[in-house]
Amino acid sequence: MGLAGLVLIVISWLALGRAEDVANWHQGRRLGKETVSHLHFYFHEISNGNNPTVVKVGGPQKIDPSTLFGTVWMEDSPLREGPKNTSALVGRAQGLTGADDQAKFGLIMALVFGFTQGKYNGSSLSIFGRKGQSDPVQEVPVVGGTGLFRMARGFAMARTFLLSPDTGLAIIEYNVTVVHYESN
Ligand SMILES: *[C@@H]1O[C@H](CO)[C@@H](O)[C@H](O)[C@H]1NC(C)=O
Ligand SMILES: *[C@@H]1O[C@H](CO)[C@@H](O)[C@H](O)[C@H]1NC(C)=O
Ligand SMILES: *[C@@H]1O[C@H](CO)[C@@H](O)[C@H](O)[C@H]1NC(C)=O
């Protein structure tokens, strides 16, 4: 290698060094291992009584009883491993739901499923989408997550297990499938 070559190497090394100095506010990193997780649990909601897990926060003056269109609720309901109210708590569903359909009862859901058990304790999934109540099994997108569920995307399949207008009890079975990246 001639002197010119050596000079070129030194110059490019200097230039690279400079480039690194100015560019170190961003960095590329490899993702962890792509993982598909499947979760199965039951959402337990109580709308009546002294300790409701869902409360109405607003709605129109004149309400259509068949659609409840315009009604908004705040939710903080337990997620349990099974359909019994004594079944192990695995997390909570917290957030907003609202009746958004003028033709029939349908819900827009903006909920965070925060898990409190086992491996996923402290991790959460963000659910955002519509739940058309007329289908026997309803699909809602999973749009993100935190903790072990960072960058999660997927879908939740929901089916009503029990609906009791007298007691205000609603138990919904959920199967959630998410793709996420577990860091090493
Ligand atoms: C749990 O469910 C049982 C039977 O369905 C019921 O009798 C009981 O009141 C419920 N307990 C609570 C805390 O809701
Ligand atoms: C979940 O994590 C919290 C905070 O780290 C901790 O206090 C709690 O005991 C954990 N729960 C379980 C069931 O491991
Ligand atoms: C959830 O998955 C289980 C096992 O595959 C299945 O038996 C059940 O019907 C599913 N429920 C829903 C709501 O998708």
mmCIF file of C-alpha atoms and ligand atoms in Angstrom:
data_model
loop_
_atom_site.group_PDB
_atom_site.id
_atom_site.type_symbol
_atom_site.label_atom_id
_atom_site.label_comp_id
_atom_site.label_asym_id
_atom_site.label_seq_id
_atom_site.Cartn_x
_atom_site.Cartn_y
_atom_site.Cartn_z
ATOM 1 C CA MET A 1 0.000 0.000 0.000
ATOM 2 C CA GLY A 2 1.318 3.369 -1.032
ATOM 3 C CA LEU A 3 1.307 6.589 0.940
ATOM 4 C CA ALA A 4 -1.866 7.692 -0.902
ATOM 5 C CA GLY A 5 -3.663 4.540 0.245
ATOM 6 C CA LEU A 6 -2.596 5.099 3.844
ATOM 7 C CA VAL A 7 -3.735 8.732 3.730
ATOM 8 C CA LEU A 8 -7.074 7.590 2.322
ATOM 9 C CA ILE A 9 -7.553 5.090 5.158
ATOM 10 C CA VAL A 10 -6.715 7.719 7.780
ATOM 11 C CA ILE A 11 -9.101 10.235 6.155
ATOM 12 C CA SER A 12 -11.966 7.752 5.968
ATOM 13 C CA TRP A 13 -11.326 6.668 9.562
ATOM 14 C CA LEU A 14 -11.513 10.309 10.633
ATOM 15 C CA ALA A 15 -14.624 10.874 8.562
ATOM 16 C CA LEU A 16 -16.271 7.755 10.016
ATOM 17 C CA GLY A 17 -15.369 8.882 13.505
ATOM 18 C CA ARG A 18 -17.007 12.231 12.809
ATOM 19 C CA ALA A 19 -20.057 10.539 11.336
ATOM 20 C CA GLU A 20 -20.380 8.439 14.483
ATOM 21 C CA ASP A 21 -20.106 11.540 16.656
ATOM 22 C CA VAL A 22 -22.922 13.313 14.906
ATOM 23 C CA ALA A 23 -25.039 10.199 14.467
ATOM 24 C CA ASN A 24 -24.957 8.704 17.939
ATOM 25 C CA TRP A 25 -28.415 9.986 18.827
ATOM 26 C CA HIS A 26 -29.787 7.031 16.855
ATOM 27 C CA GLN A 27 -28.695 3.452 16.663
ATOM 28 C CA GLY A 28 -29.899 0.322 14.949
ATOM 29 C CA ARG A 29 -30.411 -2.713 17.134
ATOM 30 C CA ARG A 30 -31.466 -6.239 16.401
ATOM 31 C CA LEU A 31 -34.857 -7.273 17.635
ATOM 32 C CA GLY A 32 -35.144 -10.100 20.134
ATOM 33 C CA LYS A 33 -36.513 -13.449 19.084
ATOM 34 C CA GLU A 34 -39.897 -13.225 17.380
ATOM 35 C CA THR A 35 -42.364 -15.068 19.572
ATOM 36 C CA VAL A 36 -46.017 -15.941 19.132
ATOM 37 C CA SER A 37 -47.905 -16.071 22.421
ATOM 38 C CA HIS A 38 -51.357 -17.390 23.008
ATOM 39 C CA LEU A 39 -53.322 -16.305 26.079
ATOM 40 C CA HIS A 40 -56.637 -17.636 27.319
ATOM 41 C CA PHE A 41 -58.588 -15.964 30.124
ATOM 42 C CA TYR A 42 -61.991 -14.641 31.167
ATOM 43 C CA PHE A 43 -63.020 -11.021 31.575
ATOM 44 C CA HIS A 44 -65.358 -10.537 34.567
ATOM 45 C CA GLU A 45 -67.488 -7.390 34.543
ATOM 46 C CA ILE A 46 -70.057 -6.287 37.124
ATOM 47 C CA SER A 47 -72.215 -3.278 36.212
ATOM 48 C CA ASN A 48 -74.677 -3.345 39.141
ATOM 49 C CA GLY A 49 -74.400 -3.230 42.916
ATOM 50 C CA ASN A 50 -72.002 -1.594 45.318
ATOM 51 C CA ASN A 51 -68.773 -2.575 43.627
ATOM 52 C CA PRO A 52 -69.242 -2.204 39.880
ATOM 53 C CA THR A 53 -66.188 -2.804 37.682
ATOM 54 C CA VAL A 54 -67.628 -0.619 34.923
ATOM 55 C CA VAL A 55 -69.285 2.799 35.280
ATOM 56 C CA LYS A 56 -71.123 4.999 32.817
ATOM 57 C CA VAL A 57 -69.285 8.298 32.414
ATOM 58 C CA GLY A 58 -71.522 9.996 29.867
ATOM 59 C CA GLY A 59 -74.140 9.776 27.203
ATOM 60 C CA PRO A 60 -76.815 11.694 25.322
ATOM 61 C CA GLN A 61 -79.904 13.195 26.986
ATOM 62 C CA LYS A 62 -82.186 11.190 24.742
ATOM 63 C CA ILE A 63 -81.008 7.616 24.489
ATOM 64 C CA ASP A 64 -82.119 4.856 22.124
ATOM 65 C CA PRO A 65 -82.504 1.811 24.417
ATOM 66 C CA SER A 66 -81.832 -0.632 21.571
ATOM 67 C CA THR A 67 -78.406 0.799 20.685
ATOM 68 C CA LEU A 68 -77.399 2.925 23.733
ATOM 69 C CA PHE A 69 -75.654 4.985 21.050
ATOM 70 C CA GLY A 70 -73.388 7.666 22.515
ATOM 71 C CA THR A 71 -72.944 6.076 25.940
ATOM 72 C CA VAL A 72 -69.380 5.929 27.268
ATOM 73 C CA TRP A 73 -68.138 3.691 30.087
ATOM 74 C CA MET A 74 -64.941 3.479 32.124
ATOM 75 C CA GLU A 75 -63.804 -0.051 32.817
ATOM 76 C CA ASP A 76 -61.571 -1.640 35.462
ATOM 77 C CA SER A 77 -62.503 -5.301 35.454
ATOM 78 C CA PRO A 78 -60.603 -8.401 36.528
ATOM 79 C CA LEU A 79 -59.221 -10.926 34.058
ATOM 80 C CA ARG A 80 -59.308 -14.416 35.530
ATOM 81 C CA GLU A 81 -57.932 -17.757 34.466
ATOM 82 C CA GLY A 82 -61.400 -19.326 34.481
ATOM 83 C CA PRO A 83 -65.072 -18.343 34.355
ATOM 84 C CA LYS A 84 -65.644 -18.619 38.136
ATOM 85 C CA ASN A 85 -65.341 -15.502 40.263
ATOM 86 C CA THR A 86 -62.979 -17.435 42.576
ATOM 87 C CA SER A 87 -60.656 -18.328 39.697
ATOM 88 C CA ALA A 88 -57.073 -16.949 39.811
ATOM 89 C CA LEU A 89 -56.680 -13.291 38.887
ATOM 90 C CA VAL A 90 -54.303 -12.925 35.918
ATOM 91 C CA GLY A 91 -54.734 -9.217 35.248
ATOM 92 C CA ARG A 92 -57.102 -6.297 34.764
ATOM 93 C CA ALA A 93 -58.830 -4.736 31.764
ATOM 94 C CA GLN A 94 -58.759 -0.969 32.145
ATOM 95 C CA GLY A 95 -59.920 1.767 29.824
ATOM 96 C CA LEU A 96 -62.824 3.106 27.847
ATOM 97 C CA THR A 97 -65.667 1.540 25.939
ATOM 98 C CA GLY A 98 -68.497 3.269 24.129
ATOM 99 C CA ALA A 99 -71.653 2.429 22.218
ATOM 100 C CA ASP A 100 -70.790 3.589 18.690
ATOM 101 C CA ASP A 101 -73.430 2.012 16.484
ATOM 102 C CA GLN A 102 -76.670 3.782 15.517
ATOM 103 C CA ALA A 103 -78.292 0.658 14.053
ATOM 104 C CA LYS A 104 -77.628 -1.956 16.771
ATOM 105 C CA PHE A 105 -75.638 -2.326 19.988
ATOM 106 C CA GLY A 106 -71.917 -2.253 19.238
ATOM 107 C CA LEU A 107 -68.842 -1.183 21.180
ATOM 108 C CA ILE A 108 -65.684 0.728 20.464
ATOM 109 C CA MET A 109 -63.038 -0.512 22.894
ATOM 110 C CA ALA A 110 -59.830 1.215 23.970
ATOM 111 C CA LEU A 111 -58.595 -1.096 26.709
ATOM 112 C CA VAL A 112 -55.301 -2.082 28.274
ATOM 113 C CA PHE A 113 -55.038 -5.666 29.494
ATOM 114 C CA GLY A 114 -52.441 -5.394 32.271
ATOM 115 C CA PHE A 115 -51.174 -8.773 33.489
ATOM 116 C CA THR A 116 -50.261 -9.471 37.115
ATOM 117 C CA GLN A 117 -49.372 -13.171 37.133
ATOM 118 C CA GLY A 118 -46.346 -15.279 36.305
ATOM 119 C CA LYS A 119 -44.053 -14.495 33.411
ATOM 120 C CA TYR A 120 -46.204 -11.627 32.104
ATOM 121 C CA ASN A 121 -46.642 -9.873 35.460
ATOM 122 C CA GLY A 122 -46.083 -6.176 34.695
ATOM 123 C CA SER A 123 -46.536 -6.552 30.930
ATOM 124 C CA SER A 124 -49.586 -5.255 29.102
ATOM 125 C CA LEU A 125 -51.460 -5.449 25.804
ATOM 126 C CA SER A 126 -53.310 -2.553 24.199
ATOM 127 C CA ILE A 127 -56.625 -3.471 22.620
ATOM 128 C CA PHE A 128 -58.268 -1.100 20.201
ATOM 129 C CA GLY A 129 -61.168 -1.837 17.918
ATOM 130 C CA ARG A 130 -64.839 -2.509 17.480
ATOM 131 C CA LYS A 131 -66.734 -5.351 19.045
ATOM 132 C CA GLY A 132 -69.885 -5.927 16.990
ATOM 133 C CA GLN A 133 -72.013 -7.618 19.608
ATOM 134 C CA SER A 134 -74.117 -9.652 17.151
ATOM 135 C CA ASP A 135 -71.385 -12.095 16.084
ATOM 136 C CA PRO A 136 -71.018 -15.150 18.350
ATOM 137 C CA VAL A 137 -67.234 -14.745 18.372
ATOM 138 C CA GLN A 138 -65.934 -11.194 18.062
ATOM 139 C CA GLU A 139 -62.479 -10.140 16.929
ATOM 140 C CA VAL A 140 -60.644 -7.109 18.271
ATOM 141 C CA PRO A 141 -57.122 -6.057 17.221
ATOM 142 C CA VAL A 142 -54.160 -5.954 19.609
ATOM 143 C CA VAL A 143 -52.262 -2.833 18.589
ATOM 144 C CA GLY A 144 -49.321 -2.789 20.972
ATOM 145 C CA GLY A 145 -47.915 -3.718 24.330
ATOM 146 C CA THR A 146 -45.400 -3.059 27.069
ATOM 147 C CA GLY A 147 -42.808 -5.124 28.942
ATOM 148 C CA LEU A 148 -42.448 -8.581 27.388
ATOM 149 C CA PHE A 149 -45.184 -7.558 24.953
ATOM 150 C CA ARG A 150 -43.283 -4.599 23.458
ATOM 151 C CA MET A 151 -44.227 -4.110 19.809
ATOM 152 C CA ALA A 152 -46.972 -6.690 20.135
ATOM 153 C CA ARG A 153 -49.490 -7.026 17.366
ATOM 154 C CA GLY A 154 -52.230 -9.559 17.023
ATOM 155 C CA PHE A 155 -55.851 -10.205 17.666
ATOM 156 C CA ALA A 156 -58.235 -11.136 20.450
ATOM 157 C CA MET A 157 -61.191 -13.476 19.930
ATOM 158 C CA ALA A 158 -64.010 -12.923 22.415
ATOM 159 C CA ARG A 159 -67.130 -14.920 23.182
ATOM 160 C CA THR A 160 -69.790 -14.193 25.795
ATOM 161 C CA PHE A 161 -69.715 -16.923 28.402
ATOM 162 C CA LEU A 162 -72.412 -15.459 30.647
ATOM 163 C CA LEU A 163 -74.595 -12.374 30.509
ATOM 164 C CA SER A 164 -76.932 -11.749 33.415
ATOM 165 C CA PRO A 165 -78.897 -8.492 33.154
ATOM 166 C CA ASP A 166 -80.311 -9.045 36.695
ATOM 167 C CA THR A 167 -76.963 -9.106 38.459
ATOM 168 C CA GLY A 168 -75.156 -7.009 35.840
ATOM 169 C CA LEU A 169 -72.622 -9.785 35.452
ATOM 170 C CA ALA A 170 -70.872 -10.257 32.107
ATOM 171 C CA ILE A 171 -68.229 -12.950 31.675
ATOM 172 C CA ILE A 172 -66.377 -12.944 28.360
ATOM 173 C CA GLU A 173 -63.943 -15.636 27.252
ATOM 174 C CA TYR A 174 -60.830 -14.336 25.459
ATOM 175 C CA ASN A 175 -58.256 -16.041 23.271
ATOM 176 C CA VAL A 176 -55.474 -13.613 22.431
ATOM 177 C CA THR A 177 -52.773 -14.326 19.847
ATOM 178 C CA VAL A 178 -49.838 -11.899 19.666
ATOM 179 C CA VAL A 179 -46.523 -11.679 17.879
ATOM 180 C CA HIS A 180 -43.882 -9.912 19.984
ATOM 181 C CA TYR A 181 -40.113 -9.888 20.473
ATOM 182 C CA GLU A 182 -38.571 -11.368 23.569
ATOM 183 C CA SER A 183 -35.185 -9.792 24.206
ATOM 184 C CA ASN A 184 -32.343 -12.157 25.101
HETATM 185 C C1 LIG B 1 -69.381 -15.553 43.023
HETATM 186 O O1 LIG B 1 -70.269 -16.387 42.313
HETATM 187 C C2 LIG B 1 -71.189 -17.061 43.168
HETATM 188 C C3 LIG B 1 -71.980 -18.057 42.328
HETATM 189 O O2 LIG B 1 -72.146 -17.645 41.010
HETATM 190 C C4 LIG B 1 -72.078 -16.022 43.856
HETATM 191 O O3 LIG B 1 -72.988 -16.654 44.715
HETATM 192 C C5 LIG B 1 -71.202 -15.075 44.658
HETATM 193 O O4 LIG B 1 -71.986 -14.036 45.213
HETATM 194 C C6 LIG B 1 -70.132 -14.453 43.757
HETATM 195 N N1 LIG B 1 -69.214 -13.664 44.568
HETATM 196 C C7 LIG B 1 -68.877 -12.412 44.264
HETATM 197 C C8 LIG B 1 -67.894 -11.754 45.159
HETATM 198 O O5 LIG B 1 -69.332 -11.842 43.289
HETATM 199 C C1 LIG B 2 -46.075 -8.876 40.217
HETATM 200 O O1 LIG B 2 -45.124 -7.838 40.222
HETATM 201 C C2 LIG B 2 -45.284 -6.923 41.293
HETATM 202 C C3 LIG B 2 -44.312 -5.773 41.082
HETATM 203 O O2 LIG B 2 -43.034 -6.259 40.800
HETATM 204 C C4 LIG B 2 -45.085 -7.655 42.602
HETATM 205 O O3 LIG B 2 -45.280 -6.767 43.694
HETATM 206 C C5 LIG B 2 -46.109 -8.785 42.702
HETATM 207 O O4 LIG B 2 -45.900 -9.542 43.878
HETATM 208 C C6 LIG B 2 -46.008 -9.680 41.492
HETATM 209 N N1 LIG B 2 -47.109 -10.638 41.525
HETATM 210 C C7 LIG B 2 -46.944 -11.935 41.356
HETATM 211 C C8 LIG B 2 -48.170 -12.769 41.464
HETATM 212 O O5 LIG B 2 -45.852 -12.441 41.140
HETATM 213 C C1 LIG B 3 -60.350 -20.391 22.651
HETATM 214 O O1 LIG B 3 -59.530 -21.456 22.319
HETATM 215 C C2 LIG B 3 -59.994 -22.699 22.847
HETATM 216 C C3 LIG B 3 -58.938 -23.747 22.538
HETATM 217 O O2 LIG B 3 -58.594 -23.743 21.207
HETATM 218 C C4 LIG B 3 -61.342 -23.023 22.247
HETATM 219 O O3 LIG B 3 -61.848 -24.213 22.803
HETATM 220 C C5 LIG B 3 -62.312 -21.885 22.541
HETATM 221 O O4 LIG B 3 -63.539 -22.113 21.899
HETATM 222 C C6 LIG B 3 -61.736 -20.567 22.070
HETATM 223 N N1 LIG B 3 -62.599 -19.466 22.468
HETATM 224 C C7 LIG B 3 -62.689 -18.329 21.774
HETATM 225 C C8 LIG B 3 -63.575 -17.273 22.334
HETATM 226 O O5 LIG B 3 -62.056 -18.107 20.755
#
